[in-house]
Amino acid sequence: MQTQFVTQNIQNMFRNMCILLMLLGLVFIGCGGDDDSESESGDGESSADVIKPADSGQSKEDPLAGKKWADGDIPEIIISAETVKAFGEMSPEVGIVDDPDASNGKALRWADDAKANNPPIEDPTAWFSIEFMADAAEYFIWIRAKCDGDTGTDALWVQFDDQIGTLEHTADKDAPGRGLGNWRDVFDAGVYKWGSQEVPPPTVVSVKFKKKGLHKLRVQPRQVPHNIDQILLSQDQDERPEDDPMDSDIGKDPSAVEKEGKLEATWGTLKEVW
C-alpha cells in the first residue's frame, strides 16, 4: 500500500515537471521570437535598403528622381557673361566683350546694330539663353549693367520656360511694357549699377517657379546697346544690392547635378508665368 502511494507521488511529480518544462519552453520560444522581430526591424531601418513600389510618378529621365532635397538648396543664382559663353547659347548679335569694370573683366553686349524689339517677339535675332537648376520658390531678379547712351538704350525682356517662343515675358505686372533694366532713368551713363525695373517709381520684379528642377531663361533686347555683367536671382535680396558684382564660380555648369545629390548652382533663373 505504501509502495503504491510512493509510486503515485513520483508519477505526479514527473507529470508536474513535464508541464513546467513545457511552459518554460513556450516562454523561451515566445521571447526568442520577439527578439528576432525587433532585431530585423532595427536592421531594416538603419542599414538595409528598403525597396518600395515606384509610386512617386517621377520619370527615369528626371534629374531630381530619388533625390531628397529640401526647398532652399539654391537660395541664389548668379549668371555671368562667362557662364553664358561656356554653358548657354548666344545669337550672332550678342558678344562677349572685354570690360575692366565687369566682374571678371568680361561682359555681354548687344551689337550696336542688333535688332531690338518692342514688344518682345517669338523668334528674335538678338538673344542669349541658358538652362539651370532652381528651387520651387520665388526669386527677386537683379541685373548689373551699364549704358553708354540715353534712356533709349537701357532695357531688355526676360522670358522663362514656357514663355520662350511666345510674346509672354516677366516684368512689373503694373507696367509690363517697360521690360526690365531701365538703369539710365536713374543712374549716370558708363557706370555699372544693379537694377530690376528702374523707371520711377522703381519696382523689384520677381519670378516664382512652381516646381524644383531644370528651367530655362532667354533674354532679348528692348533697346540697344548696353552691357550686362551679371544677373542675380535671389530668394532673399529684396532690396537693391551694393554696386559691386557678386562673387561667383564661373566654371560650374548651372544645369548639372552633383553625384551626392546636391546642386551645382552658379547661375539660373526663375519667375511665375502670368
XYZ file of C-alpha atoms in Angstrom:
274
model
C 0.000 0.000 0.000
C 2.821 2.310 0.958
C 4.702 1.349 -2.207
C 1.669 2.242 -4.348
C 1.391 5.642 -2.641
C 5.074 6.425 -3.295
C 4.746 5.372 -6.914
C 1.731 7.637 -7.417
C 3.593 10.613 -5.899
C 6.542 10.032 -8.182
C 4.239 9.914 -11.201
C 2.551 13.172 -10.150
C 5.926 14.870 -9.649
C 7.127 13.709 -13.067
C 3.895 14.912 -14.690
C 4.234 18.331 -12.998
C 7.868 18.613 -14.087
C 6.888 17.855 -17.677
C 4.177 20.501 -17.575
C 6.644 23.016 -16.084
C 9.240 22.250 -18.748
C 6.646 22.666 -21.467
C 5.601 26.040 -20.061
C 9.216 27.181 -19.818
C 9.769 26.085 -23.399
C 6.801 28.106 -24.627
C 8.010 31.180 -22.726
C 11.509 30.810 -24.188
C 10.189 30.435 -27.737
C 7.933 33.454 -27.322
C 10.756 35.645 -26.039
C 13.095 34.487 -28.762
C 10.545 35.357 -31.461
C 10.130 38.883 -30.116
C 13.904 39.471 -30.063
C 14.307 38.363 -33.666
C 11.448 40.563 -34.804
C 12.882 43.666 -33.122
C 16.348 42.983 -34.500
C 15.105 42.619 -38.038
C 13.067 45.817 -37.792
C 16.001 47.774 -36.421
C 18.406 46.494 -39.067
C 15.937 47.308 -41.831
C 15.592 50.905 -40.771
C 19.239 51.685 -40.071
C 21.353 49.798 -42.577
C 19.325 47.958 -45.183
C 17.966 49.472 -48.402
C 14.194 49.266 -48.322
C 12.748 48.897 -51.807
C 9.264 50.296 -52.181
C 6.888 50.349 -55.165
C 7.630 53.115 -57.663
C 4.581 55.209 -56.886
C 6.231 58.653 -56.913
C 5.312 59.353 -60.539
C 8.844 60.547 -61.366
C 10.187 59.624 -64.779
C 13.554 57.929 -65.242
C 14.810 60.966 -67.107
C 14.019 63.318 -64.232
C 17.376 64.543 -62.818
C 15.687 65.011 -59.439
C 14.335 61.446 -59.206
C 15.439 59.777 -55.978
C 16.906 62.981 -54.544
C 15.814 64.236 -51.143
C 16.370 67.957 -51.388
C 14.621 70.483 -49.223
C 13.476 73.816 -50.545
C 16.229 76.356 -50.064
C 19.072 74.323 -51.608
C 19.589 77.178 -54.098
C 18.967 80.473 -52.300
C 20.547 82.470 -55.121
C 21.753 82.048 -58.696
C 24.361 84.205 -60.416
C 24.609 84.484 -64.193
C 27.749 85.979 -65.694
C 28.984 86.555 -69.229
C 31.457 83.661 -68.907
C 28.728 81.304 -67.713
C 26.562 82.084 -70.719
C 29.536 81.638 -73.046
C 30.519 78.275 -71.538
C 27.125 76.694 -70.837
C 24.491 78.755 -72.656
C 23.729 79.912 -76.191
C 24.001 83.289 -77.935
C 22.880 84.625 -81.283
C 25.422 86.374 -83.559
C 24.039 89.751 -82.442
C 25.352 89.187 -78.900
C 29.030 89.257 -77.997
C 31.395 88.806 -75.048
C 33.480 91.969 -74.718
C 36.412 92.993 -72.542
C 35.288 95.317 -69.771
C 37.563 96.131 -66.806
C 34.546 97.242 -64.761
C 32.759 93.886 -65.135
C 33.013 91.130 -62.510
C 35.623 89.045 -64.327
C 36.681 91.552 -66.946
C 34.040 90.301 -69.408
C 30.507 91.434 -70.211
C 27.648 90.530 -72.533
C 26.948 93.263 -75.073
C 24.273 93.638 -77.710
C 25.770 94.641 -81.044
C 25.217 98.298 -81.918
C 23.110 97.193 -84.884
C 21.308 94.371 -83.015
C 17.580 94.151 -83.731
C 15.730 95.343 -80.623
C 12.029 94.563 -80.267
C 9.226 96.390 -78.520
C 7.183 94.442 -77.520
C 9.144 91.156 -77.392
C 8.749 88.738 -80.274
C 8.585 84.968 -80.548
C 11.757 84.498 -82.609
C 14.224 87.361 -82.035
C 17.531 87.627 -83.898
C 19.331 89.011 -80.829
C 19.168 86.814 -77.725
C 21.055 84.667 -75.228
C 19.766 81.756 -73.154
C 20.843 79.268 -70.519
C 19.424 76.332 -68.539
C 19.751 75.993 -64.774
C 18.507 74.177 -61.702
C 16.283 76.118 -59.286
C 14.084 75.670 -56.235
C 10.322 75.768 -56.290
C 10.449 79.262 -54.863
C 10.182 82.968 -55.553
C 13.345 84.786 -56.662
C 13.929 88.513 -56.915
C 15.554 89.500 -60.225
C 18.503 91.908 -60.352
C 20.655 92.798 -63.354
C 24.060 94.518 -63.124
C 24.504 96.539 -66.290
C 25.636 99.863 -67.715
C 24.521 102.057 -70.608
C 26.645 104.435 -72.642
C 23.726 106.288 -74.176
C 20.436 107.818 -73.096
C 17.235 106.300 -71.723
C 16.535 104.780 -75.118
C 19.349 102.226 -74.749
C 18.774 100.575 -71.400
C 16.021 97.924 -71.307
C 15.535 94.227 -72.081
C 12.986 91.411 -71.975
C 13.367 88.255 -69.884
C 11.447 85.051 -70.588
C 11.354 81.782 -68.675
C 10.399 78.250 -69.712
C 7.020 78.260 -71.499
C 7.267 81.995 -72.128
C 10.098 81.329 -74.582
C 8.794 81.281 -78.141
C 5.768 83.385 -77.213
C 5.012 87.055 -76.590
C 4.822 86.476 -72.825
C 7.572 87.846 -70.594
C 8.434 88.531 -66.960
C 8.052 92.146 -65.850
C 6.334 94.529 -63.466
C 2.704 93.435 -63.719
C 1.543 97.026 -63.400
C 3.837 98.200 -66.220
C 4.768 95.170 -68.366
C 5.704 97.318 -71.356
C 8.793 98.638 -69.584
C 10.574 95.290 -69.530
C 13.497 95.058 -67.096
C 16.505 97.281 -66.577
C 15.955 100.961 -67.413
C 19.109 101.856 -65.458
C 19.643 105.119 -67.349
C 16.360 106.506 -65.996
C 18.071 106.785 -62.600
C 21.840 106.332 -62.966
C 24.602 108.019 -64.945
C 25.883 106.577 -68.214
C 29.005 104.407 -68.214
C 28.572 103.141 -64.629
C 27.579 99.605 -63.593
C 24.519 99.510 -61.342
C 22.171 96.812 -60.109
C 18.575 97.258 -61.139
C 15.306 95.370 -61.517
C 12.835 97.805 -63.095
C 14.140 101.335 -62.576
C 11.616 103.653 -64.234
C 10.343 105.744 -61.286
C 8.856 104.574 -59.093
C 11.257 101.590 -59.303
C 9.922 98.105 -58.628
C 11.538 94.800 -57.701
C 10.375 92.151 -60.166
C 10.325 88.524 -59.034
C 9.863 85.129 -60.627
C 8.319 82.078 -58.976
C 8.887 78.520 -60.149
C 6.104 76.081 -59.357
C 8.435 73.071 -59.323
C 12.023 72.385 -58.400
C 14.196 71.251 -61.287
C 15.627 72.301 -64.621
C 14.490 75.659 -66.021
C 15.490 77.964 -68.861
C 15.977 81.697 -69.311
C 16.065 83.673 -72.549
C 16.891 87.391 -72.782
C 16.221 89.633 -75.795
C 16.783 93.409 -76.072
C 14.072 96.019 -75.795
C 16.680 98.710 -76.506
C 20.370 98.698 -77.508
C 23.215 98.969 -76.894
C 24.145 98.203 -73.284
C 26.471 95.871 -71.358
C 25.286 93.134 -68.979
C 27.734 91.944 -66.324
C 25.662 89.671 -64.063
C 22.100 88.529 -63.454
C 21.210 87.700 -59.858
C 18.205 85.627 -58.840
C 17.828 85.648 -55.068
C 15.234 84.383 -52.615
C 16.348 86.968 -50.033
C 17.670 90.043 -51.875
C 14.526 92.149 -51.965
C 16.472 95.440 -51.867
C 18.971 96.840 -54.362
C 22.416 95.229 -53.906
C 25.560 97.283 -53.422
C 27.232 98.394 -56.650
C 29.952 95.716 -56.577
C 29.477 92.441 -58.509
C 28.578 89.202 -56.768
C 31.206 86.543 -56.079
C 30.571 83.500 -58.243
C 32.182 80.336 -59.564
C 32.068 80.784 -63.324
C 33.410 77.280 -64.000
C 30.345 75.292 -62.929
C 27.536 74.201 -65.203
C 24.316 75.614 -63.681
C 22.230 72.752 -65.077
C 24.417 69.994 -63.571
C 23.629 67.757 -60.597
C 26.469 66.589 -58.349
C 26.888 62.893 -57.545
C 25.919 63.437 -53.915
C 22.578 64.842 -54.994
C 23.477 68.473 -54.343
C 23.017 71.127 -56.984
C 25.944 72.776 -58.734
C 24.231 76.148 -58.931
C 26.262 79.067 -60.156
C 23.537 80.556 -62.169
C 19.969 80.146 -63.118
C 16.645 81.885 -63.258
C 13.038 81.917 -62.226
C 9.645 83.613 -62.313
C 5.966 82.929 -62.091
C 4.414 82.854 -65.541
C 1.413 85.163 -65.606
